[in-house]
CSV table of C-alpha atoms in Angstrom, one decimal:
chain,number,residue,atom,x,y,z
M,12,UNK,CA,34.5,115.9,108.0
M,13,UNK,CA,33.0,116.4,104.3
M,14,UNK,CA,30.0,113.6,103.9
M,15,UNK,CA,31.4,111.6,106.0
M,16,UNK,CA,28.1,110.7,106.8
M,17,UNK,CA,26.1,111.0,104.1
M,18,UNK,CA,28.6,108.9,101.8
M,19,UNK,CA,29.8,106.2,104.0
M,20,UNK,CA,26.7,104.3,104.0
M,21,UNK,CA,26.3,104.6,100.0
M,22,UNK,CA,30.3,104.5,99.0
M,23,UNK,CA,30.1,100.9,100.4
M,24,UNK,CA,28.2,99.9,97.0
M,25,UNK,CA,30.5,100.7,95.1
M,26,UNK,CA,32.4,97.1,95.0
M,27,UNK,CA,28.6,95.9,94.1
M,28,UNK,CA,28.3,98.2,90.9
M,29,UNK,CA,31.4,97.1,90.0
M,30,UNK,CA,30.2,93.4,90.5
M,31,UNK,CA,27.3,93.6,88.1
M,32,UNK,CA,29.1,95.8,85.6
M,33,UNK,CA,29.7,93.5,82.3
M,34,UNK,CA,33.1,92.7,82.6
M,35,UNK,CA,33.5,93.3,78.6
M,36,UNK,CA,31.8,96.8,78.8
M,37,UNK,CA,34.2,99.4,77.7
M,38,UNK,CA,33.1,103.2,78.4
M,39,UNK,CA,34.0,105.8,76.2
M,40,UNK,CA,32.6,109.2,76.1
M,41,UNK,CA,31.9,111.1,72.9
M,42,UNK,CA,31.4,114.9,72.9
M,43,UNK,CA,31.2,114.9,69.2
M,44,UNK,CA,28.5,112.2,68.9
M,45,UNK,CA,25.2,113.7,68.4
M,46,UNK,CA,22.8,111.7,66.1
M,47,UNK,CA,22.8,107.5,66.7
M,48,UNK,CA,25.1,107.0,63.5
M,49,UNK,CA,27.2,108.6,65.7
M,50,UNK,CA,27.3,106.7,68.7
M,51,UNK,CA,27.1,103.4,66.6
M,52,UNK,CA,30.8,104.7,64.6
M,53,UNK,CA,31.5,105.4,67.8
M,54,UNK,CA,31.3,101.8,69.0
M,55,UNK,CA,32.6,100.0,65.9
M,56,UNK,CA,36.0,101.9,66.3
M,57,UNK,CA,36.4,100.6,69.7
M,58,UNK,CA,36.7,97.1,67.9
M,59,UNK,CA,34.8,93.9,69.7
M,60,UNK,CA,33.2,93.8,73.1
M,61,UNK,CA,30.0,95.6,74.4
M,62,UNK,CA,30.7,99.2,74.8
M,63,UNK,CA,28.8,102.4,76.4
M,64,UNK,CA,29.5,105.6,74.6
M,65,UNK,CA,28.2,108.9,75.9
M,66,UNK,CA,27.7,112.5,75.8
M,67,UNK,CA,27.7,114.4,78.9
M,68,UNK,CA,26.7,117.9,77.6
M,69,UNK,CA,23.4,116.2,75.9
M,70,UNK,CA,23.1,113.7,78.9
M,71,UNK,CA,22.5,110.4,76.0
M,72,UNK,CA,24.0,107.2,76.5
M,73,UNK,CA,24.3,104.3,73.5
M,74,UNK,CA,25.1,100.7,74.4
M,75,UNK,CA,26.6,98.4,71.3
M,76,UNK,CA,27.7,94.9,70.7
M,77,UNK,CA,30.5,94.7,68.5
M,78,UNK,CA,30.8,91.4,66.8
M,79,UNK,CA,32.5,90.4,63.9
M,80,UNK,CA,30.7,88.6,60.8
M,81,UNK,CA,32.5,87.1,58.0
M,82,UNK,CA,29.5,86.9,55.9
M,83,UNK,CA,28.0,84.2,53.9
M,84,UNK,CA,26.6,82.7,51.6
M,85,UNK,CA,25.9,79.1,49.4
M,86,UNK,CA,22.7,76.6,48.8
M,87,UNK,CA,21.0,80.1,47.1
M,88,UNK,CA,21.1,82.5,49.6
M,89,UNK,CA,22.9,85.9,48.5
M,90,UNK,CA,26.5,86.6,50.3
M,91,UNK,CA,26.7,89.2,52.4
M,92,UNK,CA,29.5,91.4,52.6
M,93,UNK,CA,32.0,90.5,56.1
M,94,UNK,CA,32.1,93.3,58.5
M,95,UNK,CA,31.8,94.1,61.8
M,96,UNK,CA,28.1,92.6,63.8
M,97,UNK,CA,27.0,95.7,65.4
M,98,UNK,CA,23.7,95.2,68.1
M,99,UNK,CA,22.5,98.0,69.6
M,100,UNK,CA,21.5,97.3,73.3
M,101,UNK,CA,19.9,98.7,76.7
M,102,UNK,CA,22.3,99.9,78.5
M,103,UNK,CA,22.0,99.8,82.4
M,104,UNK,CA,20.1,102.0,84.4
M,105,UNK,CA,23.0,102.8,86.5
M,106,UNK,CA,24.7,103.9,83.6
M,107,UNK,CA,22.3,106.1,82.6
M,108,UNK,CA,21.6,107.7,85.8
M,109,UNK,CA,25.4,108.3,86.3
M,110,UNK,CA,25.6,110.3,82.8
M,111,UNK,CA,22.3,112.0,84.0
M,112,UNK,CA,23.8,113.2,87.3
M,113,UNK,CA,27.4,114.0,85.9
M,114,UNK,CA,25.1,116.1,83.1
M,115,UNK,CA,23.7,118.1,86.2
M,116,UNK,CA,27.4,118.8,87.6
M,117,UNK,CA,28.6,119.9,84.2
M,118,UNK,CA,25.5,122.5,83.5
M,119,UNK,CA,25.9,124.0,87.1
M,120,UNK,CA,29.7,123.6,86.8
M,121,UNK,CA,30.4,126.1,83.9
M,122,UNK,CA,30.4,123.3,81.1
M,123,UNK,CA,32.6,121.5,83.1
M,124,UNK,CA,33.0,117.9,85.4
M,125,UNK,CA,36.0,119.9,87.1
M,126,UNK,CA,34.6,123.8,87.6
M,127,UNK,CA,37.4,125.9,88.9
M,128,UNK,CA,37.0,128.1,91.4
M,129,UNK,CA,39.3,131.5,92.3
M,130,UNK,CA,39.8,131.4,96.2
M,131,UNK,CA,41.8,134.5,97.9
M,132,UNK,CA,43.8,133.3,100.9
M,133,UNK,CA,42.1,135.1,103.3
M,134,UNK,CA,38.5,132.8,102.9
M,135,UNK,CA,40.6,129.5,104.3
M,136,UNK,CA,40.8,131.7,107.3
M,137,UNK,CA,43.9,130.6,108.5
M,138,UNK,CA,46.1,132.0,111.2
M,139,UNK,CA,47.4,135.5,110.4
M,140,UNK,CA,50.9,133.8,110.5
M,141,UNK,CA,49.9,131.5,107.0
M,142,UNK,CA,47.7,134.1,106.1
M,143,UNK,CA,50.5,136.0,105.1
M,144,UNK,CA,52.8,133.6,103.4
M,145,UNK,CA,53.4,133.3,99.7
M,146,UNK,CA,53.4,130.6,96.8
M,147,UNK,CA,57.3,130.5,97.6
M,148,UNK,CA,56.6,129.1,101.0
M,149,UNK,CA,54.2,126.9,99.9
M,150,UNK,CA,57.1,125.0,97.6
M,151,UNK,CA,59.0,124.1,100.8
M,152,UNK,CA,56.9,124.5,103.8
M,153,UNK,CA,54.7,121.6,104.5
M,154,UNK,CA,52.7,122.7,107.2
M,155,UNK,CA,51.4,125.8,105.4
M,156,UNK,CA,50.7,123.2,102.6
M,157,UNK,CA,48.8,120.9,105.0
M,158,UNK,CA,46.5,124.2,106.4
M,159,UNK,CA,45.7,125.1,103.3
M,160,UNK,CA,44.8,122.0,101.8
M,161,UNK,CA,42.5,121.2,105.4
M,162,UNK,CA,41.0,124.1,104.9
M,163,UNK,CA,40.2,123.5,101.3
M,164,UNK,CA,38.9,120.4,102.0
M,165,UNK,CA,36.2,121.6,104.9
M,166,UNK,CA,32.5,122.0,104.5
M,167,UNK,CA,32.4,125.9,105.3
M,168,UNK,CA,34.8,126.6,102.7
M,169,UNK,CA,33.4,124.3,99.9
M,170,UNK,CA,30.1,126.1,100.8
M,171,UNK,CA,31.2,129.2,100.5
M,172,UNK,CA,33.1,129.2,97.7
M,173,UNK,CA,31.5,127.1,95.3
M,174,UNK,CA,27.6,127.5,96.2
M,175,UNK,CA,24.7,125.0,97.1
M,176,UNK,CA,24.1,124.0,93.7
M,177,UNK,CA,27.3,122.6,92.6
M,178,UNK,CA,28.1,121.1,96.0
M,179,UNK,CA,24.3,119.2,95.7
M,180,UNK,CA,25.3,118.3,92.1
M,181,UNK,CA,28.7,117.2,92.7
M,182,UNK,CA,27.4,114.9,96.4
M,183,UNK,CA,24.9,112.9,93.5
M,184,UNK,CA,27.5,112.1,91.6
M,185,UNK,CA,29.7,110.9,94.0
M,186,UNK,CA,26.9,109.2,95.9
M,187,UNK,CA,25.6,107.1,93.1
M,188,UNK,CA,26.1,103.3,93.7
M,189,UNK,CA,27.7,102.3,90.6
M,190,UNK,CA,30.5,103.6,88.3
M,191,UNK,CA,30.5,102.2,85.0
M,192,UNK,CA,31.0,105.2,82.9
M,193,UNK,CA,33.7,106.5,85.4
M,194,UNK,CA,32.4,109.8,85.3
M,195,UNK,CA,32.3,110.2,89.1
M,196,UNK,CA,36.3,109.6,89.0
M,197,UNK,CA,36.5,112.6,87.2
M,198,UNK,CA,34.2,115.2,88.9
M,199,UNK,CA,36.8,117.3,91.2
M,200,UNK,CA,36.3,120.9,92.3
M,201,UNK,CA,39.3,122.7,91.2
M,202,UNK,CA,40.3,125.8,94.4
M,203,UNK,CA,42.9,128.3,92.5
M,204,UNK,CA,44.3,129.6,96.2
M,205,UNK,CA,45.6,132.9,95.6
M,206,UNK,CA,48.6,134.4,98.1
M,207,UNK,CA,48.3,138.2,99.7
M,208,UNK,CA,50.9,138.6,96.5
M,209,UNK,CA,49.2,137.8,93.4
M,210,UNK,CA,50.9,134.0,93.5
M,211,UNK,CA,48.9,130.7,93.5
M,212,UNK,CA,48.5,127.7,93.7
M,213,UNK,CA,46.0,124.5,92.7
M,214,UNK,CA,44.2,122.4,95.2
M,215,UNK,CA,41.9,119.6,94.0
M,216,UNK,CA,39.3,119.0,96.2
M,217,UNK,CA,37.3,115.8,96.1
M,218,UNK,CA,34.1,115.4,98.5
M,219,UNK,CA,34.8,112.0,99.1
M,220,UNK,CA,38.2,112.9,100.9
M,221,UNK,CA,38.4,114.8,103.9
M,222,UNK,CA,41.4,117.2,102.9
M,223,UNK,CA,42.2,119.0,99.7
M,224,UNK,CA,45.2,117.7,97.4
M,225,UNK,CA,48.0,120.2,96.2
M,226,UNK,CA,48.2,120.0,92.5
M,227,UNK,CA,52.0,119.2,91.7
M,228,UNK,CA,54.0,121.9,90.2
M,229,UNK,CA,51.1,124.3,90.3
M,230,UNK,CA,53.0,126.9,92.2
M,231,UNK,CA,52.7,130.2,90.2
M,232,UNK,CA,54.2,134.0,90.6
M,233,UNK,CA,51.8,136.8,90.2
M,234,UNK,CA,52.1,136.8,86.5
M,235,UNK,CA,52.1,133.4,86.5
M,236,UNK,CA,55.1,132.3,86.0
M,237,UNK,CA,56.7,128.6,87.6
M,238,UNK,CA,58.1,128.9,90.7
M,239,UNK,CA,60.3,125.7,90.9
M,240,UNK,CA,60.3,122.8,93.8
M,241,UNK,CA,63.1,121.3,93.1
M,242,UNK,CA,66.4,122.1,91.3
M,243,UNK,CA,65.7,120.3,88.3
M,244,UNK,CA,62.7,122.7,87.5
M,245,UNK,CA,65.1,125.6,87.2
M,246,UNK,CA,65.7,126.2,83.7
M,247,UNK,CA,63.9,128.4,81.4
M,248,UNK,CA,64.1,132.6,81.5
M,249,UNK,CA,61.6,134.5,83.7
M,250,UNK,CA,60.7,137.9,83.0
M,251,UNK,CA,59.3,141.1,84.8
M,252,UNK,CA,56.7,141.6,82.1
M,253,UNK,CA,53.1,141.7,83.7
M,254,UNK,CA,54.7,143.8,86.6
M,255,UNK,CA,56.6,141.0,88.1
M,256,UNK,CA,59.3,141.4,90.8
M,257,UNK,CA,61.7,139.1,90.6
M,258,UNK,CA,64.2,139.9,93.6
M,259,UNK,CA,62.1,137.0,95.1
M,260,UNK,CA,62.4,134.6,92.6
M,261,UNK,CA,66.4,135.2,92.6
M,262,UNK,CA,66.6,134.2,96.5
M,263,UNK,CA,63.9,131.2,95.7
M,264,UNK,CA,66.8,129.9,92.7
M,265,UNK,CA,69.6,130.5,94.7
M,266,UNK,CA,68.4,128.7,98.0
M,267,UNK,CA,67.4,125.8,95.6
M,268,UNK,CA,71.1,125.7,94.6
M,269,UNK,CA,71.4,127.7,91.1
M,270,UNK,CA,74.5,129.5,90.8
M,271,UNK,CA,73.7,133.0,89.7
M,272,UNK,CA,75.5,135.4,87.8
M,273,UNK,CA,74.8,139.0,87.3
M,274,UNK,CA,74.8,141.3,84.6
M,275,UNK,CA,74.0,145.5,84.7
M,276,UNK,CA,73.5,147.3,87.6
M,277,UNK,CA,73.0,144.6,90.5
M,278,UNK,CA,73.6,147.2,93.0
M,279,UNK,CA,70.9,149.6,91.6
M,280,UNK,CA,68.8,148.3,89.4
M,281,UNK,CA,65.6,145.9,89.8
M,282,UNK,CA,65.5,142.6,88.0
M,283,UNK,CA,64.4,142.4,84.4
M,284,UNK,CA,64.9,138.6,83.5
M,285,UNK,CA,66.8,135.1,84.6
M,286,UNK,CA,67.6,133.1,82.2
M,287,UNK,CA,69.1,129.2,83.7
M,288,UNK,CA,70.3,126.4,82.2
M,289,UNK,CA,72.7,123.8,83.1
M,290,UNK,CA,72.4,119.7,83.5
M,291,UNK,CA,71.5,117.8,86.3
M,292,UNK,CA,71.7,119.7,89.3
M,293,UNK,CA,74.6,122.2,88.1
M,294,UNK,CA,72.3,124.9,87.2
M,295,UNK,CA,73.7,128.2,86.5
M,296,UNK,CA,71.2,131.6,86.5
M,297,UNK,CA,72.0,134.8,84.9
M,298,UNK,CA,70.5,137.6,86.1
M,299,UNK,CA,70.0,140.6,84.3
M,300,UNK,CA,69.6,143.7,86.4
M,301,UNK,CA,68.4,147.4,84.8
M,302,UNK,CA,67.9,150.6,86.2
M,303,UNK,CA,64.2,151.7,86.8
């Protein structure tokens, strides 16, 4: 049970942060803003209000108020030119220390809030039953899908596969008390779970939650190819380039209802492409067959 513990107690203030947040603020992060003329162009853009804009990979954090002025003059004092009021501010120290910690998670990370992490099927350590399954069970059989995504989502696998740093990283973030910057939303660890043959899929794991969360339509072949859910996927040509054998891919169409049709040597040959199209759920698949 990921954190339960250590994040219960501190997840509780979040409703606070959110309390003492300036209901006005806007939060925009800025990966190209660099100097302050930056984060102050930055600001204007966003029109009126009080807005925090920030830059994760150099861990700096601006706070403006954007007003608007429509200049002056009269009784001898010069005019001055209307345009925007710009005030730089403080911004709160929650703010900052959210940007500081989400920095931490992004230089461990890879460059990254979400770091992505290649996980063979055998490291869930799952009964040799699921062990053995494919990304073309995974589309249609929901308990496989639960086991995998428990086991993504357990502290022995999280520590093995992505390593005390980023886990420690990624717990401050997700710890911290307030969230104006909405930084901690974003920081995910990405599990690619790859099948005994070659295929995948994507499991979002967030240390908050105590199971892993299937990425919709993340299902790939060995080449990574789409291997549809649903009938209305299937359109589109797959190939064999990158070694891939498609014999399975023509059961997976068919069982989802495509009407195939075959061309070549069917009898012989191995598969060399489908090509599908069709409307709605009248999806026909030709299948081109060659001799190897």
């Amino acid at each position: 049970m990921l954190l339960k513990y250590a994040l219960a107690g501190m997840l509780g203030f979040v409703g606070l942060g959110a309390l003492v947040a300036d209901v006005n603020a806007a939060a925009v992060r800025c990966d190209t803003c660099r100097i302050d003329g930056d984060y102050r162009a930055e600001a204007v853009r966003q029109g009126p209000g009080t807005h925090l804009i920030f830059n994760v990979t150099d861990n700096q954090i601006q706070q403006y108020y954007v007003g608007t002025s429509s200049g002056g003059g009269g009784g001898g004092i010069e005019p001055r030119a209307a345009g925007p009021l710009v005030v730089r501010e403080t911004p709160p120290a929650g703010a900052v220390e959210e940007v500081n910690r989400a920095h931490r998670v992004q230089v461990v990370g890879g460059g990254t809030l979400r770091p992505t992490f290649i996980v063979p099927i055998a490291t869930l350590g799952l009964n040799p039953s699921a062990s053995a399954m494919t990304a073309y069970e995974y589309v249609s059989d929901y308990n496989l899908r639960a086991m995998v995504e428990i086991a993504t989502g357990s502290t022995d696998v999280i520590s093995k596969v992505v390593g005390t740093d980023v886990f420690t990283a990624m717990a401050d973030l997700l710890q911290h008390v307030t969230n104006y910057t909405g930084l901690r939303d974003q920081a995910r660890i990405i599990m690619k779970v790859v099948f005994k043959d070659g295929s995948s899929v994507v499991v979002v794991v967030n240390l908050e939650h105590q199971n892993g969360q299937s990425e919709v339509g993340s299902e790939r072949t060995a080449a990574g190819q789409l291997i549809p859910t649903d009938i209305q996927q299937v359109n589109g040509t797959w190939t064999d380039y990158g070694g891939e054998n498609l014999a399975r891919m023509v059961t997976h169409l068919q069982g989802l209802g495509a009407t195939m049709s075959a061309s070549g040597p069917s009898s012989t040959g191995s598969v060399k492409a489908i090509t599908c199209s069709g409307a709605g759920v009248a999806k026909v698949c030709n299948v081109e067959y060659m001799i190897r």
